[in-house]
mmCIF file of C-alpha atoms and ligand atoms in Angstrom:
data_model
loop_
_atom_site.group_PDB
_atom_site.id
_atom_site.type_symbol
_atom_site.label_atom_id
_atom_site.label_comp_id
_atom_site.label_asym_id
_atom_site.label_seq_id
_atom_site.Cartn_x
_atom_site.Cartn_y
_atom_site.Cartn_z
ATOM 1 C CA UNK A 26 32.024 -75.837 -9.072
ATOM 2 C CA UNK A 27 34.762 -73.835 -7.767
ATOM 3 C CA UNK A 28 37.930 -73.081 -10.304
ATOM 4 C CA UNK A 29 40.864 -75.276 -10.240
ATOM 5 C CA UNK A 30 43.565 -74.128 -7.975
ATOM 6 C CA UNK A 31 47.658 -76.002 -8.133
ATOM 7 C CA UNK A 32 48.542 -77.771 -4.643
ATOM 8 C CA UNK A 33 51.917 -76.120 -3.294
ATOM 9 C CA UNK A 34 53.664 -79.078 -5.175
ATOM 10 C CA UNK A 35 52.259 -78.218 -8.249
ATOM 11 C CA UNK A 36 52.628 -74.916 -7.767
ATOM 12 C CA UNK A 37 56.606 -75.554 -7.473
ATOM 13 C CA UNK A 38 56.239 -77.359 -10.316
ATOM 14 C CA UNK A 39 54.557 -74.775 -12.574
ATOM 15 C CA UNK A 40 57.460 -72.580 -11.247
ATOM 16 C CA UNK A 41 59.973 -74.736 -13.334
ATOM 17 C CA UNK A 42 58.295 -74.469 -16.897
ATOM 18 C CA UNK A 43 58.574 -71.509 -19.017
ATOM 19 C CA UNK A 44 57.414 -68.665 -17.775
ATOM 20 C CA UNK A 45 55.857 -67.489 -20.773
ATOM 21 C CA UNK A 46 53.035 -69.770 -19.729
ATOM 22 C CA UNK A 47 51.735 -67.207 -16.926
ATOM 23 C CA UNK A 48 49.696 -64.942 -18.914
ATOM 24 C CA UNK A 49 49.962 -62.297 -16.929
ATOM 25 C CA UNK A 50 51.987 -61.809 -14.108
ATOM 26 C CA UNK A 51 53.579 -64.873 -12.305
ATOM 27 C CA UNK A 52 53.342 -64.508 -8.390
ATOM 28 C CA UNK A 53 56.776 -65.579 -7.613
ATOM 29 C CA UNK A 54 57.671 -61.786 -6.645
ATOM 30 C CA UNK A 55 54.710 -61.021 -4.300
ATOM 31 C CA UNK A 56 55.247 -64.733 -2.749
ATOM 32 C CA UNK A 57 58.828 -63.812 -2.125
ATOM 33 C CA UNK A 58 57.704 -60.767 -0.665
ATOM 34 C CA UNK A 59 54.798 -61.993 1.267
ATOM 35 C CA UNK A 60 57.577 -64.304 2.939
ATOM 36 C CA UNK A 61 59.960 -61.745 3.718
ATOM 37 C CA UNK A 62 57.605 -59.793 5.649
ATOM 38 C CA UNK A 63 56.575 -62.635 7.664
ATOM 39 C CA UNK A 64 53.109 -62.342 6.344
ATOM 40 C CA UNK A 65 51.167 -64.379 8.440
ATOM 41 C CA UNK A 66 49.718 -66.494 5.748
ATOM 42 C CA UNK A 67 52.017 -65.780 2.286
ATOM 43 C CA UNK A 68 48.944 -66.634 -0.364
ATOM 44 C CA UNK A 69 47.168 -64.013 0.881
ATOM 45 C CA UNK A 70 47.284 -61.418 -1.673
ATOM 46 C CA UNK A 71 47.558 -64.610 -4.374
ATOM 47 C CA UNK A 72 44.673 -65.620 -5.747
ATOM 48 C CA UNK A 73 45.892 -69.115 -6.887
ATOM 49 C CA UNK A 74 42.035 -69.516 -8.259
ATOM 50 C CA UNK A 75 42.831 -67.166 -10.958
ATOM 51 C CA UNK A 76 46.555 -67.563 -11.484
ATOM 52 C CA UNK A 77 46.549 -67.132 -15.547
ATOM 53 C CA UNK A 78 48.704 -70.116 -16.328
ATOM 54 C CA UNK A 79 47.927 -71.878 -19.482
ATOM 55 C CA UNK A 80 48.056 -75.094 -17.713
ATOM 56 C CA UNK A 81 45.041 -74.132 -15.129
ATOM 57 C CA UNK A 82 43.468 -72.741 -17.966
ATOM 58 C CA UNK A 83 43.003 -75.527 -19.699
ATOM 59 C CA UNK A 84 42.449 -77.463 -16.212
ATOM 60 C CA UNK A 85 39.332 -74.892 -15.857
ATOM 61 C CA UNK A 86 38.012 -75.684 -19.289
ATOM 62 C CA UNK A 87 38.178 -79.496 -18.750
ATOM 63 C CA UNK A 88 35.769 -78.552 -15.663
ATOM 64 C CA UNK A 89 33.369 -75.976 -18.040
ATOM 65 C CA UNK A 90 32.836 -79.095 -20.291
ATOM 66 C CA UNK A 91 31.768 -81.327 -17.771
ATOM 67 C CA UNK A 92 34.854 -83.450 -17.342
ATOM 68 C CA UNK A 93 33.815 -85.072 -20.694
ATOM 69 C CA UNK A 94 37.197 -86.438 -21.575
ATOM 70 C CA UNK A 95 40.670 -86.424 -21.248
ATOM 71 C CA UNK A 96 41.014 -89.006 -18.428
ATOM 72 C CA UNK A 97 44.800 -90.972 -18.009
ATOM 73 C CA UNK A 98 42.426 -94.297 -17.707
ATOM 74 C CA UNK A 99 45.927 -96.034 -15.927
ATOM 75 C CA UNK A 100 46.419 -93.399 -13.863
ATOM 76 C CA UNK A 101 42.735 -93.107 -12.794
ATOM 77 C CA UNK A 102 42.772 -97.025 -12.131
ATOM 78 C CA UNK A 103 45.903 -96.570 -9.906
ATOM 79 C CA UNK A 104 44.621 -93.554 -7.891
ATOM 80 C CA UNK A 105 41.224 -94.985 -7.631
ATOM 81 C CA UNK A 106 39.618 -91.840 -8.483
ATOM 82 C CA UNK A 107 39.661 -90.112 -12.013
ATOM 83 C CA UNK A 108 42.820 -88.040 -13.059
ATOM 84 C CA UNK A 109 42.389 -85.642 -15.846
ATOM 85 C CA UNK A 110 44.842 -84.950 -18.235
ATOM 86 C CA UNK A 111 45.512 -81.247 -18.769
ATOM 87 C CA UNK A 112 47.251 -80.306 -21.521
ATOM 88 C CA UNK A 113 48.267 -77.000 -23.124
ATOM 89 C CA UNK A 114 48.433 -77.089 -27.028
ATOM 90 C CA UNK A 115 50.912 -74.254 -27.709
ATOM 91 C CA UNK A 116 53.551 -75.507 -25.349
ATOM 92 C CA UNK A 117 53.207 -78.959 -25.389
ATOM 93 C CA UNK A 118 53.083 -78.952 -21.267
ATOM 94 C CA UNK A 119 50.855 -81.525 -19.196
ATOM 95 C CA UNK A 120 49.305 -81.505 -16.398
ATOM 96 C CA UNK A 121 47.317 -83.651 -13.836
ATOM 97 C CA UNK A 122 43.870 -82.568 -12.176
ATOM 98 C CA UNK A 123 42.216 -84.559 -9.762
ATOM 99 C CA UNK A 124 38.655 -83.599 -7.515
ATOM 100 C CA UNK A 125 39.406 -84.094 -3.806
ATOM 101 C CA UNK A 126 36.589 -85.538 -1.422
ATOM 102 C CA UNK A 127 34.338 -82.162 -1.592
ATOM 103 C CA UNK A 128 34.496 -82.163 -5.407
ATOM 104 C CA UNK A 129 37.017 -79.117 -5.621
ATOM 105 C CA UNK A 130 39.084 -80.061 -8.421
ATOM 106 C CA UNK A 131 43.273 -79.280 -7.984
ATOM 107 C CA UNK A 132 45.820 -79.044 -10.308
ATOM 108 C CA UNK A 133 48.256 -81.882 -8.728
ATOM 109 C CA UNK A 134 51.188 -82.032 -11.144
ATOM 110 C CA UNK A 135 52.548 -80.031 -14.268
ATOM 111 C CA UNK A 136 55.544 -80.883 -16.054
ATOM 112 C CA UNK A 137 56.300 -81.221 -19.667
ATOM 113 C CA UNK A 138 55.136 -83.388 -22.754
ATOM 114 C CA UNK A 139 57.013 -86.501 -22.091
ATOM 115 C CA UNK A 140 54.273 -87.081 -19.114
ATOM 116 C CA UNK A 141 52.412 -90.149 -20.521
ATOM 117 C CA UNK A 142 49.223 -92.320 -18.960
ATOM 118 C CA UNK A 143 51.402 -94.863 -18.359
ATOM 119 C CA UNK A 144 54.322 -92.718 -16.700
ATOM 120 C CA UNK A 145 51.362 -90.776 -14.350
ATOM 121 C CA UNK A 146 50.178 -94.202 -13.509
ATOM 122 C CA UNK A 147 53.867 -94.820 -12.514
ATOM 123 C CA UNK A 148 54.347 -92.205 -10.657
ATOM 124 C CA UNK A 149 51.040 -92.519 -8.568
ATOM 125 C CA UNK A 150 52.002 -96.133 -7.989
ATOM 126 C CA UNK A 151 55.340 -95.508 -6.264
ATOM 127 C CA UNK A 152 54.322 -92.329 -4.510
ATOM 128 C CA UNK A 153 50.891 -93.092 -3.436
ATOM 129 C CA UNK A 154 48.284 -91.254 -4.522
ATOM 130 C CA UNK A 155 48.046 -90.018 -1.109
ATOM 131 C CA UNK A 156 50.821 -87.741 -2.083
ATOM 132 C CA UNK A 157 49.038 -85.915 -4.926
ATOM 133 C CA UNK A 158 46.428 -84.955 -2.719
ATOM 134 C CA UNK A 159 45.926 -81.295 -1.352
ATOM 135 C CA UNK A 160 46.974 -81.523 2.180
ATOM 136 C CA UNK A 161 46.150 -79.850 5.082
ATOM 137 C CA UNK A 162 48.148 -76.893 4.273
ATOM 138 C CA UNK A 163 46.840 -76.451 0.373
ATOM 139 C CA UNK A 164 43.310 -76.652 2.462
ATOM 140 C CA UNK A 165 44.255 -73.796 5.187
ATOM 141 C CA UNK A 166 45.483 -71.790 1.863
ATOM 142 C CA UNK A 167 42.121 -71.972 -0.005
ATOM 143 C CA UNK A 168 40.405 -71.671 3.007
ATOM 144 C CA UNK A 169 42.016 -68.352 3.937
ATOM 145 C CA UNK A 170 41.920 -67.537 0.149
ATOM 146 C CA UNK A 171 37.831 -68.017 0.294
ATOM 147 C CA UNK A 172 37.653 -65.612 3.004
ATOM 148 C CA UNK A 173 40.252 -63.330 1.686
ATOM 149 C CA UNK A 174 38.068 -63.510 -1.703
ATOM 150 C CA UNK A 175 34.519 -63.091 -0.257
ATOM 151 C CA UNK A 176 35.772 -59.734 1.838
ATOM 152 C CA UNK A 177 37.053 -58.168 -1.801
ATOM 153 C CA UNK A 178 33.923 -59.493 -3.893
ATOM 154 C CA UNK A 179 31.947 -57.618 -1.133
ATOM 155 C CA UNK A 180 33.399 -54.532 -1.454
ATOM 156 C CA UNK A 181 33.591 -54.943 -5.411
ATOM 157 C CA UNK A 182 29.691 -55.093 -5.425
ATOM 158 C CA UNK A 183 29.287 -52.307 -2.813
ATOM 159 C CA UNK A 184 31.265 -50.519 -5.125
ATOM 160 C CA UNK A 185 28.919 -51.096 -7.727
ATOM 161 C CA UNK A 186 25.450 -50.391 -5.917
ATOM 162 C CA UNK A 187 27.240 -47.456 -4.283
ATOM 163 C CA UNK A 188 27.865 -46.155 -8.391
ATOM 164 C CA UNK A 189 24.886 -46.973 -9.603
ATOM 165 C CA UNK A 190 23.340 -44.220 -6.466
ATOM 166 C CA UNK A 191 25.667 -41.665 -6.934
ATOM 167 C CA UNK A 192 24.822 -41.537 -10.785
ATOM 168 C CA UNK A 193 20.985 -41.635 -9.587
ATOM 169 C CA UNK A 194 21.543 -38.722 -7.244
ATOM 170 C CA UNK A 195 23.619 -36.469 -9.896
ATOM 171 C CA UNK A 196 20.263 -37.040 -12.023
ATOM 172 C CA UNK A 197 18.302 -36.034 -8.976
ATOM 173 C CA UNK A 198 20.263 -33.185 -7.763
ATOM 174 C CA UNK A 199 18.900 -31.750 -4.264
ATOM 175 C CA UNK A 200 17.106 -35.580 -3.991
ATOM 176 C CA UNK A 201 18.422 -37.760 -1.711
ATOM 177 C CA UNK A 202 18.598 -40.841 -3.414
ATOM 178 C CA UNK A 203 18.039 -44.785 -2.018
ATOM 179 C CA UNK A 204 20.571 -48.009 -2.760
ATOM 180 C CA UNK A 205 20.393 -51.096 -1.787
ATOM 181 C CA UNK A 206 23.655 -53.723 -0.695
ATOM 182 C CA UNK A 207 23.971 -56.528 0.403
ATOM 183 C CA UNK A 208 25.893 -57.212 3.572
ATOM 184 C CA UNK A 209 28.732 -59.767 5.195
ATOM 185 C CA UNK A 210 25.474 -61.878 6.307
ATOM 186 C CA UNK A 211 23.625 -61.605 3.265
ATOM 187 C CA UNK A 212 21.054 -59.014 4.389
ATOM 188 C CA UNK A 213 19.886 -56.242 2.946
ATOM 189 C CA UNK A 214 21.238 -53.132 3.521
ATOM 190 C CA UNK A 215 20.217 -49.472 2.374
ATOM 191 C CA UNK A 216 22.045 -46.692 1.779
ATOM 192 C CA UNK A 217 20.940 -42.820 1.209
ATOM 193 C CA UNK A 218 23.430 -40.731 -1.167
ATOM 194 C CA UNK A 219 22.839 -37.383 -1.694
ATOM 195 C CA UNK A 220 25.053 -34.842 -4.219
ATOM 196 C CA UNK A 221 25.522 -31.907 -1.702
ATOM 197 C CA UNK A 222 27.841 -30.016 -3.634
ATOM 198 C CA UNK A 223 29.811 -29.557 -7.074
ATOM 199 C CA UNK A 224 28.304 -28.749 -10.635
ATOM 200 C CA UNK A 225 30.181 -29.971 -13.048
ATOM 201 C CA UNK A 226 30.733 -28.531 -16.864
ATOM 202 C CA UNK A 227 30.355 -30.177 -19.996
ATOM 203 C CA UNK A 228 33.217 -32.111 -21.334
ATOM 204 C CA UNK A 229 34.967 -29.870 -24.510
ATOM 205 C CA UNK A 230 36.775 -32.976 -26.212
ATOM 206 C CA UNK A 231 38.610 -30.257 -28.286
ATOM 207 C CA UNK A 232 40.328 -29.238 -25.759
ATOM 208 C CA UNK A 233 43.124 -30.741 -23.330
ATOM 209 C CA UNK A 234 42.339 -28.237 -20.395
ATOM 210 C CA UNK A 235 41.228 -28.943 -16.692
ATOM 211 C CA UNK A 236 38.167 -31.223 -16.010
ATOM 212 C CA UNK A 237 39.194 -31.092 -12.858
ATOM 213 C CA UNK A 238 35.442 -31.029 -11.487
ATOM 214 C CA UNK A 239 34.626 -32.605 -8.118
ATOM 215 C CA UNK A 240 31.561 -33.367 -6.399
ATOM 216 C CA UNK A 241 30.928 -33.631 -2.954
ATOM 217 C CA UNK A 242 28.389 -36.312 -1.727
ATOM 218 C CA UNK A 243 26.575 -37.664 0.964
ATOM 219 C CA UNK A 244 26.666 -41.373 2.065
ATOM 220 C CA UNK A 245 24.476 -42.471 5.262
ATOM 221 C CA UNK A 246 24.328 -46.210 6.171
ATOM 222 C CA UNK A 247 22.062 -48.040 7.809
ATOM 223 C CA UNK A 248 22.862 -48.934 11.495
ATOM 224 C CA UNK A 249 25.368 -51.730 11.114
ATOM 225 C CA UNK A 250 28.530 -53.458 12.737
ATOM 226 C CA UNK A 251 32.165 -52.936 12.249
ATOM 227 C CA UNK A 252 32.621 -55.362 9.304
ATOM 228 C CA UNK A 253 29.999 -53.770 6.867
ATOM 229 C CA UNK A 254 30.959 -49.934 7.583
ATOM 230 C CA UNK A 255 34.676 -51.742 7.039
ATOM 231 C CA UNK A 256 33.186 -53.143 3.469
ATOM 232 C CA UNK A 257 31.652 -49.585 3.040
ATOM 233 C CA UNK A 258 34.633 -47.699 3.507
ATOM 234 C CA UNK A 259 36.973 -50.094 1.352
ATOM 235 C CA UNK A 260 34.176 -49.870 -1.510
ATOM 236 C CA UNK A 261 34.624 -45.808 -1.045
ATOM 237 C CA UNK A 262 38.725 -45.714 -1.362
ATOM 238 C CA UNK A 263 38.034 -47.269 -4.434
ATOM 239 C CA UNK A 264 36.326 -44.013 -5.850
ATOM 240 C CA UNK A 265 39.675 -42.089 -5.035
ATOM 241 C CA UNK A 266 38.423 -39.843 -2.681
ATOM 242 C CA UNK A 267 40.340 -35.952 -2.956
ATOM 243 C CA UNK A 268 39.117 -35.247 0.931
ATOM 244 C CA UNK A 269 36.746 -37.329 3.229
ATOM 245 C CA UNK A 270 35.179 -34.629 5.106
ATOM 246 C CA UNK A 271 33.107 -36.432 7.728
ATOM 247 C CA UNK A 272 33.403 -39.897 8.550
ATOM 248 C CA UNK A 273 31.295 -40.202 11.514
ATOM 249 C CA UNK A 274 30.015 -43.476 13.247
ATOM 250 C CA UNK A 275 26.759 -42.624 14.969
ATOM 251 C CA UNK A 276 25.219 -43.359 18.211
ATOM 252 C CA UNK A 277 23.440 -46.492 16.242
ATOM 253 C CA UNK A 278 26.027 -47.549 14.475
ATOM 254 C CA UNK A 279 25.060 -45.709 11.078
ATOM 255 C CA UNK A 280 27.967 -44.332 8.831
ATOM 256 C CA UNK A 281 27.918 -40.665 7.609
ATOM 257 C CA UNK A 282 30.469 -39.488 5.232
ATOM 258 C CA UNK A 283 30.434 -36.829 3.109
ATOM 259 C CA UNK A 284 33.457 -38.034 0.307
ATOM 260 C CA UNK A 285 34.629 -35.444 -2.552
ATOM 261 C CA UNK A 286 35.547 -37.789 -5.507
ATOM 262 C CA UNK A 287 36.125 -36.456 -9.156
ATOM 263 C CA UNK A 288 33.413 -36.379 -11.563
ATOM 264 C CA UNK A 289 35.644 -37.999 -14.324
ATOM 265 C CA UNK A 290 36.228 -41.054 -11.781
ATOM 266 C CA UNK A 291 32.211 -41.575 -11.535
ATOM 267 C CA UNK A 292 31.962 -41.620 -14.998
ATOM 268 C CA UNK A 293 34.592 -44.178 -15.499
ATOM 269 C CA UNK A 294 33.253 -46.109 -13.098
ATOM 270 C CA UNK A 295 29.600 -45.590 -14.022
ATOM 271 C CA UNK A 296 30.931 -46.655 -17.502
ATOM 272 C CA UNK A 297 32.113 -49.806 -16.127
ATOM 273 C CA UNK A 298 28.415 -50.423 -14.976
ATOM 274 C CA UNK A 299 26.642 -49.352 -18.524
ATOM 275 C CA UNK A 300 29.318 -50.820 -20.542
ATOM 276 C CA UNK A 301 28.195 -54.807 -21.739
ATOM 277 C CA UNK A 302 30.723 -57.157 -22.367
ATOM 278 C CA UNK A 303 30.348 -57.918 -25.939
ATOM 279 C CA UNK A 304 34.052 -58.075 -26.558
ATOM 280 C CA UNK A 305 36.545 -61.032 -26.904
ATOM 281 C CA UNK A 306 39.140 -61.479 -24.467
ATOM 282 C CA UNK A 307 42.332 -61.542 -26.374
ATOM 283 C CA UNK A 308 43.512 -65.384 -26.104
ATOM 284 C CA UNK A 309 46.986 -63.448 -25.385
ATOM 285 C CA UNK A 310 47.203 -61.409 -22.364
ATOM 286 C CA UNK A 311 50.941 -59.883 -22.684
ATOM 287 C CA UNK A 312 51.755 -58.024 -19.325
ATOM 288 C CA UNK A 313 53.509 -54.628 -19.622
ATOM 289 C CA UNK A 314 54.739 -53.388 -16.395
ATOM 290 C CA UNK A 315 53.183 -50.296 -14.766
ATOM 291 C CA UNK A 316 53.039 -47.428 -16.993
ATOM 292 C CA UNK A 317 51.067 -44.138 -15.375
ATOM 293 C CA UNK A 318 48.200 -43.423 -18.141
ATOM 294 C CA UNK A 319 47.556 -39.464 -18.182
ATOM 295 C CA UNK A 320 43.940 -39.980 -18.064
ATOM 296 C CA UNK A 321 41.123 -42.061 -16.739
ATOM 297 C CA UNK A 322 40.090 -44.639 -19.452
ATOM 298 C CA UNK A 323 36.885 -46.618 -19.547
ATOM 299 C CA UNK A 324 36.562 -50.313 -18.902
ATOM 300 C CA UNK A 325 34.264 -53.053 -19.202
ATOM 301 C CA UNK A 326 32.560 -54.411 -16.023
ATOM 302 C CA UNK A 327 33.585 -57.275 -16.167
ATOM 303 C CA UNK A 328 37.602 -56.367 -16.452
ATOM 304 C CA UNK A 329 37.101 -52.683 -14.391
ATOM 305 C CA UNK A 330 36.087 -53.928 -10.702
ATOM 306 C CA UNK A 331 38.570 -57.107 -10.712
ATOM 307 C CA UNK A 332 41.080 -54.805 -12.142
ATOM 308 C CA UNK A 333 40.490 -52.573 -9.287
ATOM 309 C CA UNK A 334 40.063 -54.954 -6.444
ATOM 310 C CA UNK A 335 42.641 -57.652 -7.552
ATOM 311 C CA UNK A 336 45.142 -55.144 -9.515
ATOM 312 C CA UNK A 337 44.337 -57.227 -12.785
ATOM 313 C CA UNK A 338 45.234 -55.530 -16.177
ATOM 314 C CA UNK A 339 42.378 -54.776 -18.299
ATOM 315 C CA UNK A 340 41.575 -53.329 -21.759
ATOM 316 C CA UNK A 341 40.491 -50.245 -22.334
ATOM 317 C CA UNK A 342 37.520 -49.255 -24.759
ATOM 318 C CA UNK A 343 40.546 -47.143 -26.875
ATOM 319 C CA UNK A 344 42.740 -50.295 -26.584
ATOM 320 C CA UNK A 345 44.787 -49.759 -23.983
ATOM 321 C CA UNK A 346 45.905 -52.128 -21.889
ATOM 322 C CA UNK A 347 46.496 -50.976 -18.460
ATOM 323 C CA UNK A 348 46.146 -51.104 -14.532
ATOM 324 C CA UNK A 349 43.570 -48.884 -13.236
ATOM 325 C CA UNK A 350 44.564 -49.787 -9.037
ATOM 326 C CA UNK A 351 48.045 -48.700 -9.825
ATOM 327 C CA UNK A 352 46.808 -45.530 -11.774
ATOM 328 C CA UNK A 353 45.868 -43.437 -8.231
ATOM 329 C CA UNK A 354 45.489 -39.746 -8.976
ATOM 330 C CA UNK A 355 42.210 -39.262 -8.834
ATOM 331 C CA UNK A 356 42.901 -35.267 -11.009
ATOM 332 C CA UNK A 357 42.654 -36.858 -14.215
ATOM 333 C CA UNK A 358 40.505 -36.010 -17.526
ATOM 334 C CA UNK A 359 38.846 -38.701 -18.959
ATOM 335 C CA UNK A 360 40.235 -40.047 -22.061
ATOM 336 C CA UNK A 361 38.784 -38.271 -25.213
ATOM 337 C CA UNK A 362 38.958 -41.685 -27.318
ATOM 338 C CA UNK A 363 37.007 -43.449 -24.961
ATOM 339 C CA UNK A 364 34.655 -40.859 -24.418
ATOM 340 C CA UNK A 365 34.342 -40.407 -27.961
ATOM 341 C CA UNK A 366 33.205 -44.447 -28.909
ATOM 342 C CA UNK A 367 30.855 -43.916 -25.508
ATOM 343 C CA UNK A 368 29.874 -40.312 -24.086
ATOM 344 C CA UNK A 369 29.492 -41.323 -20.860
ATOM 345 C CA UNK A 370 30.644 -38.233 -18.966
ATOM 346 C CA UNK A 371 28.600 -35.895 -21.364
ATOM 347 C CA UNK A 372 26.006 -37.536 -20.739
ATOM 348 C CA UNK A 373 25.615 -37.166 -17.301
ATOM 349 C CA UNK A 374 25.951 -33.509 -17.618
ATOM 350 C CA UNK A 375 23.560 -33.079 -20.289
ATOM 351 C CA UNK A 376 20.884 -34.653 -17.891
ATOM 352 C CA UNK A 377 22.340 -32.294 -14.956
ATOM 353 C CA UNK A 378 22.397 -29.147 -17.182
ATOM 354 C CA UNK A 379 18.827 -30.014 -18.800
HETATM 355 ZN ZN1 LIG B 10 40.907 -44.480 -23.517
#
């Protein structure tokens, strides 16, 4: 089941209640952006799927429990298909979600508490219920979103393999080390990573000097067409590269790089792999606009790739809560306090140094 997304109309809709109910940040400046420069399709760096309203939260939990309850039985009768009554607790808000012929459920209206069964029923019986369905345009948006969404998941979990080889070939120095991705059409793809150059030293928590320690390493693809060595390359400008030296497309379509990234940015993101989710999301995500962090923190999985790939805030293992795709130097230390609760970082160097 795919999450619940608002139709344009209730999208306009959500737009009028408070807008303390977006969790984090609403996407009313990005869509008036978007519009301004003519994108070609506005939504496109929107992902209504994930919007953090506390309406389509609650829509999304009526869908993780089955569609159990909370049914406007009028309503329902009157649109001849179920209508699920959303509701958030803390503001009193409503909302209507209804499952369009594929299944897909949509958030089709949101307004405040006075929205009774009996007013929804109303309402459905003077507009038609034809006019709380998605249309073609709310299909053309989730459509495009789909696409947009599969090309960023891609590189998200290139990203990951691509970690998970560099950390086996600084283990394996002089080694050229295997990983394995998967591709736009689902195949399996290797790569070979090799560390050519760099040698890193131990982290001295004690002190605030330079970690500035790089490592130079070399990727080699597998022969492949233009949209996986795209998907390669986006998966490597997440890593921050200082200097790309090669970026050569062979005779057979293979991709050699050799990319100089900073050792303290693999270990964040190897953290991200090692690190289990055991925490509690907050039920409150406040947003805080962009603030630079002086140093490279370490993240959960789960909250560091979306943070990177869809600019997300996530929490830090020290507690911070931040934006790691707005935080782009790639010359900073790694924070002491999170290195402290995990050593991640020393511990790749005591295996290199061993
Ligand atoms: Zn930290």
């Amino acid at each position: 089941m795919r999450s619940v997304r608002p139709t344009l109309r209730a999208l306009q809709q959500l737009r009028c209640l408070p807008a303390d109910l977006f969790l984090s940040e609403a996407p009313w400046p990005r869509l008036k952006r978007n519009i301004t420069h003519r994108e070609r399709n506005p939504f496109l760096d929107i992902d209504l799927s994930s919007l953090d309203h506390r309406l389509l939260h609650a829509a999304n939990s009526i869908v993780d429990k089955g569609f159990a309850s909370d049914r406007y039985k009028a309503a329902s009768r009157t649109a001849e298909r179920p209508v699920y009554e959303v509701r958030d607790h803390s503001s009193g808000c409503r909302g209507a979600m209804i499952l369009d012929d594929n299944g897909d459920p949509w958030l089709v209206y949101a307004g405040y508490h006075d929205w009774s069964d009996a007013k929804v029923a109303a309402a459905l019986k003077k507009s038609r219920s034809r006019y709380w369905m998605p249309n073609e345009k709310d299909f053309a948006i989730r459509e495009a979103e789909d696409a947009w969404l599969a090309s960023k998941r891609l590189a998200a979990d290139t990203l990951d393999a691509l970690i998970i080889g560099i950390h086996n070939a600084l283990l394996s120095p002089n080694e050229t080390v295997e990983c394995g991705i998967t591709d736009h059409n689902g195949s399996e793809q290797r790569l070979e990573v090799q560390v050519i150059s760099g040698k890193g030293q131990p982290l001295n928590l004690d002190e605030s000097g330079d970690q500035e320690a790089y490592i130079t390493v070399s990727i080699l693809s597998g022969p492949n067409d233009y949209e996986s060595r795209q998907t390669l390359q986006r998966a490597i400008s997440y890593l921050k590269p200082k200097s790309l030296e090669y970026n050569v497309i062979q005779s057979d379509g293979s991709l050699y790089m050799e990319v100089t990234v900073s050792e303290a940015i693999i270990a964040q993101l190897f953290a991200s792999v090692v690190l289990s989710s055991s925490e509690q999301k907050p039920s409150r995500l406040s947003f805080t606009p962009y603030e630079a962090q002086p140093c490279l923190h370490y993240i959960r999985k789960e909250s560091l790739i979306p943070s990177m790939v869809y600019g997300k805030a996530a929490l830090s293992l020290c507690g911070v809560w931040f934006i790691p795709s707005q935080d782009e130097s790639s010359g900073k230390p790694i924070c002491k306090d999170c290195e402290k609760i995990e050593p991640v970082f020393n511990g790749l160097h005591q295996v290199k140094l061993e």
